[in-house]
One Martini backbone bead per residue (centre of mass of N, CA, C, O) as a GRO file, in nm:
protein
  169
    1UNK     BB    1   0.286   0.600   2.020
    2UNK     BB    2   0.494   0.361   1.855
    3UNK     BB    3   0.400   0.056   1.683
    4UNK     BB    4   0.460  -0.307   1.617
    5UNK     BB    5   0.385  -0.566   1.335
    6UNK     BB    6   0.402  -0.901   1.205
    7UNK     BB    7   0.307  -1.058   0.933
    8UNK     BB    8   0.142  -1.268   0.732
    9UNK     BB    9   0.171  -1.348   0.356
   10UNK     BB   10   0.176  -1.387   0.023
   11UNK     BB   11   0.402  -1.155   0.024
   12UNK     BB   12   0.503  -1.219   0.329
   13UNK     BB   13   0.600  -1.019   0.553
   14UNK     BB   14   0.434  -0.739   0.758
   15UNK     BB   15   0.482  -0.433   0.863
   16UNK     BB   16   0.330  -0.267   1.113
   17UNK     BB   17   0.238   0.075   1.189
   18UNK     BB   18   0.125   0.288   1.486
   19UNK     BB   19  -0.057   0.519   1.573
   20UNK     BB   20  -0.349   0.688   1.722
   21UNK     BB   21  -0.383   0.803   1.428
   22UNK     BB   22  -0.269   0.542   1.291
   23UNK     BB   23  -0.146   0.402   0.994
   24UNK     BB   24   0.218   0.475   0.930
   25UNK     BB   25   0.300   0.162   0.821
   26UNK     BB   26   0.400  -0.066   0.563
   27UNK     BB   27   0.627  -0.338   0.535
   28UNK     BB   28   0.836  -0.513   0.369
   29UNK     BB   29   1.070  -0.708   0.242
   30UNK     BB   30   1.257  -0.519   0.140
   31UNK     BB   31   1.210  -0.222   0.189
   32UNK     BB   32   1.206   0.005   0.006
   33UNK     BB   33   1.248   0.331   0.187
   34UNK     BB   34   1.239   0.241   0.497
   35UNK     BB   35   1.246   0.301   0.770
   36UNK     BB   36   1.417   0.259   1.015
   37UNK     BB   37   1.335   0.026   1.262
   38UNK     BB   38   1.361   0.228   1.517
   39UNK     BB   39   1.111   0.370   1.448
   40UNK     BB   40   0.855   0.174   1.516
   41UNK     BB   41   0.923   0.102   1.809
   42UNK     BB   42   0.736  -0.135   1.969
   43UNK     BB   43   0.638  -0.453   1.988
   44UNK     BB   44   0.371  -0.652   1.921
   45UNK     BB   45   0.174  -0.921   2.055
   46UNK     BB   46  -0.104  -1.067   2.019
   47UNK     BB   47  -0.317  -0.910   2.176
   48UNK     BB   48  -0.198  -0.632   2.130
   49UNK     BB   49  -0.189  -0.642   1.848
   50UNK     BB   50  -0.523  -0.673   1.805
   51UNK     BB   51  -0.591  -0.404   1.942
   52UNK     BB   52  -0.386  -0.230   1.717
   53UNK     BB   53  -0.442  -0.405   1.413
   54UNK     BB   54  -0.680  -0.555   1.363
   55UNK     BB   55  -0.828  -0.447   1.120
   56UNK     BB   56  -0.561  -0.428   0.944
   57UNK     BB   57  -0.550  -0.758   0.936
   58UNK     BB   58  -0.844  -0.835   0.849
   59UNK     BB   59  -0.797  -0.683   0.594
   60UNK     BB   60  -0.553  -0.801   0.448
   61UNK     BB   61  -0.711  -1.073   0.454
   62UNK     BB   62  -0.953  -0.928   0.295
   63UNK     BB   63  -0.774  -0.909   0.034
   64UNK     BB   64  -0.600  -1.175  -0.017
   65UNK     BB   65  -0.897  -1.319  -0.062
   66UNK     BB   66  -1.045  -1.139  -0.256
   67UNK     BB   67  -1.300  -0.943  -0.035
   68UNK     BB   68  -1.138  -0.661  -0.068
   69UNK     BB   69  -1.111  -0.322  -0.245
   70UNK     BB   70  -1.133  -0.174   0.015
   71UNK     BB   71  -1.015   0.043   0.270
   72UNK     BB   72  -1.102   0.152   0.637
   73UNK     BB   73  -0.819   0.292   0.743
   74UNK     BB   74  -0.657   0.482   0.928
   75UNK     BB   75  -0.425   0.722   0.776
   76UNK     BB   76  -0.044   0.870   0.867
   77UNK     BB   77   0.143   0.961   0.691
   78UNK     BB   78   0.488   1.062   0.632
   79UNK     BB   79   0.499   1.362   0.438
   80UNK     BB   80   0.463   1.616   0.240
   81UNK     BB   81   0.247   1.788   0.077
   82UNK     BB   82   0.341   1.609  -0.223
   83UNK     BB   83   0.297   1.315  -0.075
   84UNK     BB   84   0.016   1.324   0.030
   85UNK     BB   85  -0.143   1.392  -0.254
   86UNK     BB   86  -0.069   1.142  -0.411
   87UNK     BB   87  -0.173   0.928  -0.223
   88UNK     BB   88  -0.444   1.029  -0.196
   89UNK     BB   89  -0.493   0.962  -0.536
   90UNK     BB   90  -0.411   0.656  -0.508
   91UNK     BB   91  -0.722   0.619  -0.375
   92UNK     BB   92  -0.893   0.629  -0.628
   93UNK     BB   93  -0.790   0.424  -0.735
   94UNK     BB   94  -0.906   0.150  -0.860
   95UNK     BB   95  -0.963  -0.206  -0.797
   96UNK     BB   96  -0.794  -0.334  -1.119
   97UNK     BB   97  -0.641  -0.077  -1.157
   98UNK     BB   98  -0.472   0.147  -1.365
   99UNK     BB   99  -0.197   0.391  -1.386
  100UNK     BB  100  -0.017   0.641  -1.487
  101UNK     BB  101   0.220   0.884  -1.407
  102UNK     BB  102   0.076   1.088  -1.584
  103UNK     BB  103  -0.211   1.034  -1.491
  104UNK     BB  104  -0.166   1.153  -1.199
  105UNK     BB  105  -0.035   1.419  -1.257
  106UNK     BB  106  -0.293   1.529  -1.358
  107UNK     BB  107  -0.518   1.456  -1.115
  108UNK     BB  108  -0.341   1.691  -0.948
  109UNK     BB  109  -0.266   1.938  -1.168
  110UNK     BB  110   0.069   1.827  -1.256
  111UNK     BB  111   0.159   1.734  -1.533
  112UNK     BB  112   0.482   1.764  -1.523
  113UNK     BB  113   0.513   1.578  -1.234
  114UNK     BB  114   0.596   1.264  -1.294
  115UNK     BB  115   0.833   1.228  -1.186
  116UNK     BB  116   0.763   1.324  -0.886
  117UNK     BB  117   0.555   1.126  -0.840
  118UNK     BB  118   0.705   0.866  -0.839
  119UNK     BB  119   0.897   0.944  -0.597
  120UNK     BB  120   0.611   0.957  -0.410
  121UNK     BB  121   0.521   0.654  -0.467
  122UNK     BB  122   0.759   0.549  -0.379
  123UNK     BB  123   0.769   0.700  -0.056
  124UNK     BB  124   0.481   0.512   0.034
  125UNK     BB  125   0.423   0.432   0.384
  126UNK     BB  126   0.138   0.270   0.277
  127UNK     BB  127   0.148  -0.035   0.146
  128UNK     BB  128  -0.159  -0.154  -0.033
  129UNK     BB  129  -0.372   0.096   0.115
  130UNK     BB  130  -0.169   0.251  -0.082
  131UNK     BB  131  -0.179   0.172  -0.420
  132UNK     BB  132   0.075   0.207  -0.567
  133UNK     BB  133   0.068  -0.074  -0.772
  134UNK     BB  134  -0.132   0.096  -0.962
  135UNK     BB  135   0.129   0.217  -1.116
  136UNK     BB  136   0.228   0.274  -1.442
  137UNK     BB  137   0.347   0.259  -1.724
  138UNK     BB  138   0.292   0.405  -2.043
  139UNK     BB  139   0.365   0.113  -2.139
  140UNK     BB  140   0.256  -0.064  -1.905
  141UNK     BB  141   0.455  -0.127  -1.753
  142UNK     BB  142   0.645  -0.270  -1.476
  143UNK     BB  143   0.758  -0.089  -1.245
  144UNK     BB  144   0.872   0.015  -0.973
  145UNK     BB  145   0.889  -0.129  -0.643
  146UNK     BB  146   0.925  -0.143  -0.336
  147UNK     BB  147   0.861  -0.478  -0.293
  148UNK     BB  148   0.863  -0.534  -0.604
  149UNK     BB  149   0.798  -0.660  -0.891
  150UNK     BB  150   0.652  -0.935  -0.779
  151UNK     BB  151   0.465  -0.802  -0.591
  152UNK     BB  152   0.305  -0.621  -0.806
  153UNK     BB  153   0.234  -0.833  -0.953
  154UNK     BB  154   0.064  -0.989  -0.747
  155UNK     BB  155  -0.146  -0.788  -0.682
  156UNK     BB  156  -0.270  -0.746  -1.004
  157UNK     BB  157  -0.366  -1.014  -1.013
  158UNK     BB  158  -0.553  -1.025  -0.796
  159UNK     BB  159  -0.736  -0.832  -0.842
  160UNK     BB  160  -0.784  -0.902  -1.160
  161UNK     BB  161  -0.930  -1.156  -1.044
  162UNK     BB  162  -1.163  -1.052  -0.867
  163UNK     BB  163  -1.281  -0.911  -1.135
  164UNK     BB  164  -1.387  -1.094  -1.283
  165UNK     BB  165  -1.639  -1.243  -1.420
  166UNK     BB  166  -1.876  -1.457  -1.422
  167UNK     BB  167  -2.021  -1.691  -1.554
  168UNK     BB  168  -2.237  -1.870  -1.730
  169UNK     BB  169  -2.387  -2.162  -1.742
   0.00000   0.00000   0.00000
């Protein structure tokens, strides 16, 4: 049984999704590429949310707050077998750190599917859990983001904020 809930958050609502397998969404407002929202589920509410998605709750209070730098959560997005493996890659990519399409498709072993990565990349339904946002151009830009490039923005600032080392006094 596939359930979701909604949160507040500093880049807007999100809304998760899951079933006992894991969460297998996360999806912002006006997030390009989401799925019909009846595909969602039942929605859950106080208690059953915190029941069904407390952990992923927990996690992404301390992810916007600057103290968690991995997430620790089951999760089963559903996609091809070259989008699965995608994702998997974008796990690796650490905190605070960015890389390009390119050199995604390079770590997956398939240096020419760079477009193919992206088009993957773009398609992945569980943002900033797999870190999608952490991929950009080959010349540094900011491109396309399921969520807006403003909140990509906002993500990739939050990280690189939270990775500077302390002054010493």
């Amino acid at each position: 049984m596939v359930n979701f809930t909604v949160i507040e958050s500093p880049i807007g609502e999100l809304t998760l999704v899951g079933c006992r397998a894991g969460l297998t969404g996360l999806y912002m407002t006006e997030h390009r590429h989401a799925p019909d929202a009846a595909t969602f589920g039942e929605p859950l509410t106080g208690a059953w949310a915190r029941a069904e998605f407390g952990a992923a709750i927990d996690q992404l209070q301390e992810y916007f707050a600057g103290e968690r730098t991995e997430f620790d959560l089951p999760h089963a997005g559903r996609g091809t077998p070259f989008q699965r493996l995608v994702w998997k890659a974008l796990c690796d990519v650490p905190y605070g750190q960015t890389i390009s399409y390119a050199q995604l498709a390079a770590r997956i072993g398939n240096p020419q599917a760079v477009r193919a990565v992206g088009l993957a990349n773009g398609r992945n339904p569980i943002s900033i859990v797999v870190p999608c946002h952490r991929v950009i151009g080959a010349n540094g830009s900011l491109t396309g983001y399921g969520g807006g490039v403003d909140r990509k923005r906002f993500l990739l600032d939050l990280e690189k904020m939270s990775t500077v080392p302390a002054l010493l006094p």
